[in-house]
Short mmCIF file of C-alpha atoms in Angstrom, two decimals:
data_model
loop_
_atom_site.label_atom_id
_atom_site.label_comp_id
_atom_site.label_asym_id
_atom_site.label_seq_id
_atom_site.Cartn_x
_atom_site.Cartn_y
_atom_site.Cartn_z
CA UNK A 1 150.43 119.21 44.04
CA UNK A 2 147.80 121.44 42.63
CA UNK A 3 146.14 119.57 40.31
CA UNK A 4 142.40 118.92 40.75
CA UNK A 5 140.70 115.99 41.13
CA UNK A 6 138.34 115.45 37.63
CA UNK A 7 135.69 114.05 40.29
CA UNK A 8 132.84 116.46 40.79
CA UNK A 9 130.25 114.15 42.66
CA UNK A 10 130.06 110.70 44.06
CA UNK A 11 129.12 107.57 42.18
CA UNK A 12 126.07 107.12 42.07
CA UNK A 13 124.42 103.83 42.14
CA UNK A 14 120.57 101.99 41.57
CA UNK A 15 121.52 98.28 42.70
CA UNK A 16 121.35 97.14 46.06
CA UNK A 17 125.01 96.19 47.86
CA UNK A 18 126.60 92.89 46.72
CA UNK A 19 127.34 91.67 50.24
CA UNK A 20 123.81 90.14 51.03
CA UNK A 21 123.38 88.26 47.82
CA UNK A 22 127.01 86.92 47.75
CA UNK A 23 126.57 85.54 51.24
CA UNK A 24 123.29 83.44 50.43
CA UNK A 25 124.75 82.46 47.53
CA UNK A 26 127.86 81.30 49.45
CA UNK A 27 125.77 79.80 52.00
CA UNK A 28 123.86 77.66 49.70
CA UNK A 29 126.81 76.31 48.42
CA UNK A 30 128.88 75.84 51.72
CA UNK A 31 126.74 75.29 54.17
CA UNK A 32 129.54 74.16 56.41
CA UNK A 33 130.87 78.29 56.75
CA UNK A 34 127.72 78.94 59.65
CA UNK A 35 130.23 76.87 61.44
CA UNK A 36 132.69 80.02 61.87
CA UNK A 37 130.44 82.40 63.01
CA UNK A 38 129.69 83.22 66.61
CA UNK A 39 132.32 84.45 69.07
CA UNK A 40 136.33 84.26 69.38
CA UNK A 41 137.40 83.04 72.92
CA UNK A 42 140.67 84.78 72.16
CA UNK A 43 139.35 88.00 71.79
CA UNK A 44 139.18 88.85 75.03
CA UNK A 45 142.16 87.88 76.51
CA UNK A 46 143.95 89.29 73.46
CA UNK A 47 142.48 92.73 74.40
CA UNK A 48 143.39 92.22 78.42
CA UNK A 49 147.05 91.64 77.13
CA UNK A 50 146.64 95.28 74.67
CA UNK A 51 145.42 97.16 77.69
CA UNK A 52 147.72 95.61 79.79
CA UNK A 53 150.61 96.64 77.52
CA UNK A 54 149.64 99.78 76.80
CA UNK A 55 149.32 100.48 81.07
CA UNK A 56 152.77 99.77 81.58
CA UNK A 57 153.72 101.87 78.60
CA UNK A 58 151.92 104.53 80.07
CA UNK A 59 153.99 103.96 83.14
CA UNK A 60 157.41 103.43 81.24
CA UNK A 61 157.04 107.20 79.32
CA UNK A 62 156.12 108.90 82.30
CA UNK A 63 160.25 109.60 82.81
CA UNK A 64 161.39 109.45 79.34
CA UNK A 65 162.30 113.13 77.86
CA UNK A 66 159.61 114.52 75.45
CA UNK A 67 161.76 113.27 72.54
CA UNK A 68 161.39 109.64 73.17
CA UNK A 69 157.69 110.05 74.01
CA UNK A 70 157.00 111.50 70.57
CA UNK A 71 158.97 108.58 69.19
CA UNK A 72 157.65 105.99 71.19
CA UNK A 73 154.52 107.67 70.66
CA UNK A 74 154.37 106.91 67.02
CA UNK A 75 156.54 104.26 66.27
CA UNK A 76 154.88 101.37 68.93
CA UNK A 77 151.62 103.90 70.69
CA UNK A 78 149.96 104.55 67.35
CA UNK A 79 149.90 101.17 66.42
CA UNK A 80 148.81 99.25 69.72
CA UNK A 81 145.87 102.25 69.45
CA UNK A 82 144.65 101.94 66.43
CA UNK A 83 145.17 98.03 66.40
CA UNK A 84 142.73 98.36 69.64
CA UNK A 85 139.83 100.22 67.56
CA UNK A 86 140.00 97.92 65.25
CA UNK A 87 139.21 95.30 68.59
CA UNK A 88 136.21 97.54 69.26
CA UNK A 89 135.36 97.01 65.28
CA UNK A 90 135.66 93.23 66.56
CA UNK A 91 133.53 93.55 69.86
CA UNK A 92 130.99 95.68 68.09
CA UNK A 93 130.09 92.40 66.04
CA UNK A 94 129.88 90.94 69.27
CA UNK A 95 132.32 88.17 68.85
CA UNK A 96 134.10 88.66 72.26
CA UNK A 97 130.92 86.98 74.26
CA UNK A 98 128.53 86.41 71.68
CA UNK A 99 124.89 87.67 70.61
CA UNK A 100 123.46 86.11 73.62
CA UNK A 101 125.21 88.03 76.41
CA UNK A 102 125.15 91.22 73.85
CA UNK A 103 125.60 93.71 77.16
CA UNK A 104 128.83 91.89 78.20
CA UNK A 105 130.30 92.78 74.38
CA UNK A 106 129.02 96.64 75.35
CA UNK A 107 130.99 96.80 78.56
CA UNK A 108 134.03 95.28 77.47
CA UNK A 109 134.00 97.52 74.22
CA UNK A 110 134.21 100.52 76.91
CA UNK A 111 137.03 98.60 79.29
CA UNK A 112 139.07 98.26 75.82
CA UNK A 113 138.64 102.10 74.75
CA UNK A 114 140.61 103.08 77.78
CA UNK A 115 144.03 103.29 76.29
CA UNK A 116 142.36 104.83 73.19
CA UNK A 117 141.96 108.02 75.29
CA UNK A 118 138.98 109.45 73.03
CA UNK A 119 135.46 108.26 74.63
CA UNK A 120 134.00 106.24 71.33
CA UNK A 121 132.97 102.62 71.52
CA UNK A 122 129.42 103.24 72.75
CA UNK A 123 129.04 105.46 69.72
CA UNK A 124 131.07 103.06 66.85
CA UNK A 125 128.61 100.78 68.03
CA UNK A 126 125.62 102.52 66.41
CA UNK A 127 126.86 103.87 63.31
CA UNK A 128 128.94 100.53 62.30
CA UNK A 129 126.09 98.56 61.97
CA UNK A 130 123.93 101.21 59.84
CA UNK A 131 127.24 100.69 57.51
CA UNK A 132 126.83 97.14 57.22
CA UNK A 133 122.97 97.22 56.42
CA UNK A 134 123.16 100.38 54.20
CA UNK A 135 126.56 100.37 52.60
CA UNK A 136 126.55 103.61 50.83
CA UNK A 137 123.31 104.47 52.20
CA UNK A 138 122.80 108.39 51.19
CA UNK A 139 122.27 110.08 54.88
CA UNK A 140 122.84 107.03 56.90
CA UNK A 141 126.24 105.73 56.38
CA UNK A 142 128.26 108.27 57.80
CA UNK A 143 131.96 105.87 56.55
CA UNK A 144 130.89 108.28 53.19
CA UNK A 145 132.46 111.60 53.61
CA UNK A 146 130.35 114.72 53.39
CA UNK A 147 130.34 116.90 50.38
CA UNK A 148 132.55 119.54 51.90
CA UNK A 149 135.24 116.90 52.10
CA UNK A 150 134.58 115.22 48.30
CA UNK A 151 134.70 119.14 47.03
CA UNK A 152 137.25 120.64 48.85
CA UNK A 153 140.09 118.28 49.09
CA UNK A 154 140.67 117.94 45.36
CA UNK A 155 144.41 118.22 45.32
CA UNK A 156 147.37 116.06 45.94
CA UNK A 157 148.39 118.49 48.86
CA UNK A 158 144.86 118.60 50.33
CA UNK A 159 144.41 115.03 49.87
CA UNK A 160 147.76 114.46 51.88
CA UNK A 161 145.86 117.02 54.80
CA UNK A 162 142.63 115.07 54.14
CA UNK A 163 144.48 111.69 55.26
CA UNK A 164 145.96 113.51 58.40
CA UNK A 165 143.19 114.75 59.78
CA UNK A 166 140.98 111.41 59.21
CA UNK A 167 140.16 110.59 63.24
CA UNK A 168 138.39 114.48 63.23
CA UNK A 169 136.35 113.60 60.16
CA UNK A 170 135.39 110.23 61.01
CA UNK A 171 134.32 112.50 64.43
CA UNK A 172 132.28 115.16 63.06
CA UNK A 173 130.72 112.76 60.35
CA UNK A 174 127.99 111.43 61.91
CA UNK A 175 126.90 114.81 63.30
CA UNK A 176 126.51 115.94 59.79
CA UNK A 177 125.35 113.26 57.72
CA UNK A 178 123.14 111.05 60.47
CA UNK A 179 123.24 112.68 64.45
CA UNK A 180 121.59 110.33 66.81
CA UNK A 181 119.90 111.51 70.52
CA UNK A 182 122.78 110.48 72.70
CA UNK A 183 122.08 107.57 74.38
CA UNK A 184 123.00 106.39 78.37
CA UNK A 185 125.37 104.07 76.70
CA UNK A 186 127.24 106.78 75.41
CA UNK A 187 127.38 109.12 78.52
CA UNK A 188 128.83 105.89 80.71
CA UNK A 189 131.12 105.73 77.82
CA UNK A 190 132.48 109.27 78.22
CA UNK A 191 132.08 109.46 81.90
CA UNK A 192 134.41 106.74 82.28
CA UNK A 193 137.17 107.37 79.63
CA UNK A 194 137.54 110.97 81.30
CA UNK A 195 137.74 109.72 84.55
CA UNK A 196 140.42 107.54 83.45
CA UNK A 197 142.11 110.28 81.47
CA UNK A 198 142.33 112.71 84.75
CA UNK A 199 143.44 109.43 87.00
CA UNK A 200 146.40 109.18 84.43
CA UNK A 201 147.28 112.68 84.29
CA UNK A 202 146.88 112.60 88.45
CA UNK A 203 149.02 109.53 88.58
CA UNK A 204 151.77 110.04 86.08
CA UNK A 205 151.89 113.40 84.60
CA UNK A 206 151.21 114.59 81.24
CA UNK A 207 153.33 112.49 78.64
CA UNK A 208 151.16 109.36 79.16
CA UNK A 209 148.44 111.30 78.44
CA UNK A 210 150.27 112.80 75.20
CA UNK A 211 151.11 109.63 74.88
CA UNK A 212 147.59 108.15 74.64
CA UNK A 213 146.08 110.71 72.68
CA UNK A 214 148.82 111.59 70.29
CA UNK A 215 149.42 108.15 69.50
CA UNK A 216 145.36 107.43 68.67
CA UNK A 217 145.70 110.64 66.65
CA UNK A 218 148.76 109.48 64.72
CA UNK A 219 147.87 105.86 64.06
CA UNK A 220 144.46 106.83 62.52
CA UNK A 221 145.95 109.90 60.27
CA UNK A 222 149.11 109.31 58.32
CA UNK A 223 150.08 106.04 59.32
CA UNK A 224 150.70 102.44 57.26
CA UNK A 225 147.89 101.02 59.12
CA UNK A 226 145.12 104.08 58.46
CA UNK A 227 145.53 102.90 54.85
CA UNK A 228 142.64 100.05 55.32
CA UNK A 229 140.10 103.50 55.82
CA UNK A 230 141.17 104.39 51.93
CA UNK A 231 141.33 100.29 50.73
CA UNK A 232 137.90 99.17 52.52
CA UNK A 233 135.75 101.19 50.31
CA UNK A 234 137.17 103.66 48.02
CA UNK A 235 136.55 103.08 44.19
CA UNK A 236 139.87 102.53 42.64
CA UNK A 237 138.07 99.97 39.97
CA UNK A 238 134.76 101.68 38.45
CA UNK A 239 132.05 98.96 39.67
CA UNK A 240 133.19 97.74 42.74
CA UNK A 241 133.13 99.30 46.07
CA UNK A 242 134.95 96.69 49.07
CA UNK A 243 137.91 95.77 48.69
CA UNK A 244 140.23 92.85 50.30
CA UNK A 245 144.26 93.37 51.70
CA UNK A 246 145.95 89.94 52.21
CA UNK A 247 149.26 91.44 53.23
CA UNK A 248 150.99 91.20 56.65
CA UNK A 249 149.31 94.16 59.00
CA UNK A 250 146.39 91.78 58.88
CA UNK A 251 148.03 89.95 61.77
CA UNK A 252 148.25 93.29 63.88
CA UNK A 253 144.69 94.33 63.00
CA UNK A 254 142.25 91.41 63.82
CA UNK A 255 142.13 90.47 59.81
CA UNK A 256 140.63 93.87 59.30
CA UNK A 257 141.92 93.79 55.77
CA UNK A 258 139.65 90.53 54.85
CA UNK A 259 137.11 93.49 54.00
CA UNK A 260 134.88 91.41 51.18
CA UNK A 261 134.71 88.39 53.18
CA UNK A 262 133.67 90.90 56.32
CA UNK A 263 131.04 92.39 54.79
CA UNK A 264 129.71 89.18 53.57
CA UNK A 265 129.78 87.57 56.91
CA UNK A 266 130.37 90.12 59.76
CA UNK A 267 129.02 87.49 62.29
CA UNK A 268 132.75 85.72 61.42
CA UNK A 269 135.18 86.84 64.00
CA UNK A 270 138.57 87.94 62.08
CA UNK A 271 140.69 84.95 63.23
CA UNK A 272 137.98 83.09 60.68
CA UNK A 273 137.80 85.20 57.71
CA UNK A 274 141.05 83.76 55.87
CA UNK A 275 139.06 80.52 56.30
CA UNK A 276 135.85 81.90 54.80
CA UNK A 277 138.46 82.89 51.79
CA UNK A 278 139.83 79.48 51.36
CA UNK A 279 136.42 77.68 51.67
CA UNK A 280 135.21 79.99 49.00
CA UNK A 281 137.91 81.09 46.95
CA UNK A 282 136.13 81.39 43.95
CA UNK A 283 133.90 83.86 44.82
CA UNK A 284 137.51 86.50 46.49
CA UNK A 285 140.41 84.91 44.40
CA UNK A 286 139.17 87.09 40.92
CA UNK A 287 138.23 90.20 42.92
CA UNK A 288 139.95 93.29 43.02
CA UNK A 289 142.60 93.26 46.66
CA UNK A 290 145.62 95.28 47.95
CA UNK A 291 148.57 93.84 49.68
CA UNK A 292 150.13 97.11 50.64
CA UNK A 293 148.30 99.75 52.36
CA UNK A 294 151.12 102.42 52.58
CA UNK A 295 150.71 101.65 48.62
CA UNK A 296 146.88 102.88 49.18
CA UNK A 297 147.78 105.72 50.52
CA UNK A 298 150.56 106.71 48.33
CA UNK A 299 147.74 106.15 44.75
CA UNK A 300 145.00 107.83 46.66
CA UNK A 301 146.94 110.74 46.96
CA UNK A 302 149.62 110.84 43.55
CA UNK A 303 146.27 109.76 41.39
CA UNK A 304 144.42 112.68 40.00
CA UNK A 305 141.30 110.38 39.25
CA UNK A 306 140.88 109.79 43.09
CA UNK A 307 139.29 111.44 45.87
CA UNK A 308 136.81 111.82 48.83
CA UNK A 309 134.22 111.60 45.96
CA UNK A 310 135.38 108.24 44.91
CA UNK A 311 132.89 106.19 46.35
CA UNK A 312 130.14 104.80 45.99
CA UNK A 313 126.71 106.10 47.05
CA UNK A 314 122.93 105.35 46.57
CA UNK A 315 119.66 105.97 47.32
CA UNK A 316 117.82 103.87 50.23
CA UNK A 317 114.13 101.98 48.92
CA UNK A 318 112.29 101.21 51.56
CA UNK A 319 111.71 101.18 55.73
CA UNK A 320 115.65 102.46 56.92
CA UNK A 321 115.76 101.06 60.75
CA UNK A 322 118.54 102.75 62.34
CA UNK A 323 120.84 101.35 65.39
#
């Protein structure tokens, strides 16, 4: 468990991301795939139902002893939670009420983080979309971790940490690598989630708030379903830096997994991307793709090639317009 991690720096790259020529080149030859973007009716109701579900959970734990809210916590809390950021990843594209009524997306985003417990949406918002346009963008796309992560987690055993504490990284990121004036968005955001948080505690006690937070914690640190933060981007295959999962959690995370075809077309809701796949299978069939992310997890820490370094990085030509 001691063994460093040969990695010393991140890789380093002079070509522009493959995403935006892929997709014209797609385009060009499949015209008919504009057809799938714009928004998912679904979505919304599909998020009602989480929030719904997770209420009455909150309700249900409220009596249980702390035992069974620990266990409930992570076995069904963690995953409805971090299933539900990966809605907000959805809203944030604004396929819940499309790029015309762009405010409504905004709102809703905020309604959804309620059972998250941690006051984020507004912010995801802004840094999410300086990751699409500047995928590995040195000082702008804060989904790269920080030096201080790449150099000190080096180890098996500090890797296995690293993974735990993901949701404070993916925190404290963007106030190192990119921090932003806080905007009014943001302060509704947070005004509202700990409103809700105190009405909770007032109503039912404290184990639906453990409850909440715990099981956002959990799901986003060592958990099956944190493995698409290692798979989305993380250089397992010198040269290529997005990868695809086609395996079953795809159904409880809103196609999440479809990671190539996302960053080719993030105007496709989720419930599309398998059919941006088939339409163009010639261009996803031959690239590298997971269909286990507790396998992920499991390399990226037992392989002594792999680390917070391994991904990669470049330098930014040009006008950089920010979110």
């Amino acid at each position: 468990m001691g063994n460093r991690v040969a990695r010393e720096d991140f890789e380093w790259v002079y070509t522009d991301q493959p995403h935006a020529d892929r997709r014209k080149e797609i385009l060009a030859k499949y015209p008919e795939i504009k057809s799938l973007m714009g928004p998912d009716p679904r979505l919304k109701w599909i998020v009602c139902m989480m929030v719904a579900v997770q209420f009455l959970a909150f309700y249900l734990v409220k009596d249980l002893d702390w035992k069974w809210v620990l266990f409930w916590t992570y076995a069904f809390g963690s995953c409805v939670n971090h299933s539900m950021t990966l809605a907000i990843h959805e809203i944030s594209h604004n396929t819940a009420f499309g790029n015309v009524k762009a405010m409504r997306n905004r709102w809703f985003a905020i309604f959804a983080n309620l059972p998250i417990g941690l006051p984020y949406s507004a912010s995801f918002k802004r840094y999410h979309l300086d990751h699409h346009r500047y995928l590995g963008g040195d000082g702008v796309d804060v989904d790269i971790p920080t030096e201080f992560e790449g150099w000190f987690f080096c180890t098996r055993l500090r890797k296995f940490v690293w993974i735990i504490l993901q949701p404070l990284f993916y925190a404290i990121r963007p106030l190192c690598i990119n921090p932003k004036p806080i905007s009014q968005l943001e302060l509704i955001n947070v005004a509202v989630q700990l409103s809700f948080n105190m009405a909770l505690y007032w109503l039912w006690g404290a184990k639906p708030v453990v409850y909440m937070l715990a099981g956002s914690m959990l799901g986003m640190g060592l958990h099956p379903i944190s493995g698409h933060f290692i798979a989305e981007h993380y250089m397992f295959l010198k040269g290529h830096e997005t990868y695809s999962y086609y395996g079953s959690l795809n159904l409880l995370t809103f196609n999440v997994g479809y990671h190539n075809e996302h960053h080719d077309f993030p105007s496709i809701p989720g419930r599309r991307l398998p059919m941006v796949k088939k339409i163009a299978a010639e261009y996803y069939d031959d690239l590298p793709q997971y269909t286990s992310w507790f396998r992920v997890l499991y390399d990226f820490i037992m392989d002594d090639q792999l680390s917070p370094y391994s991904r990669v990085k470049r330098k930014l030509k040009g006008e950089v317009k920010l979110e």
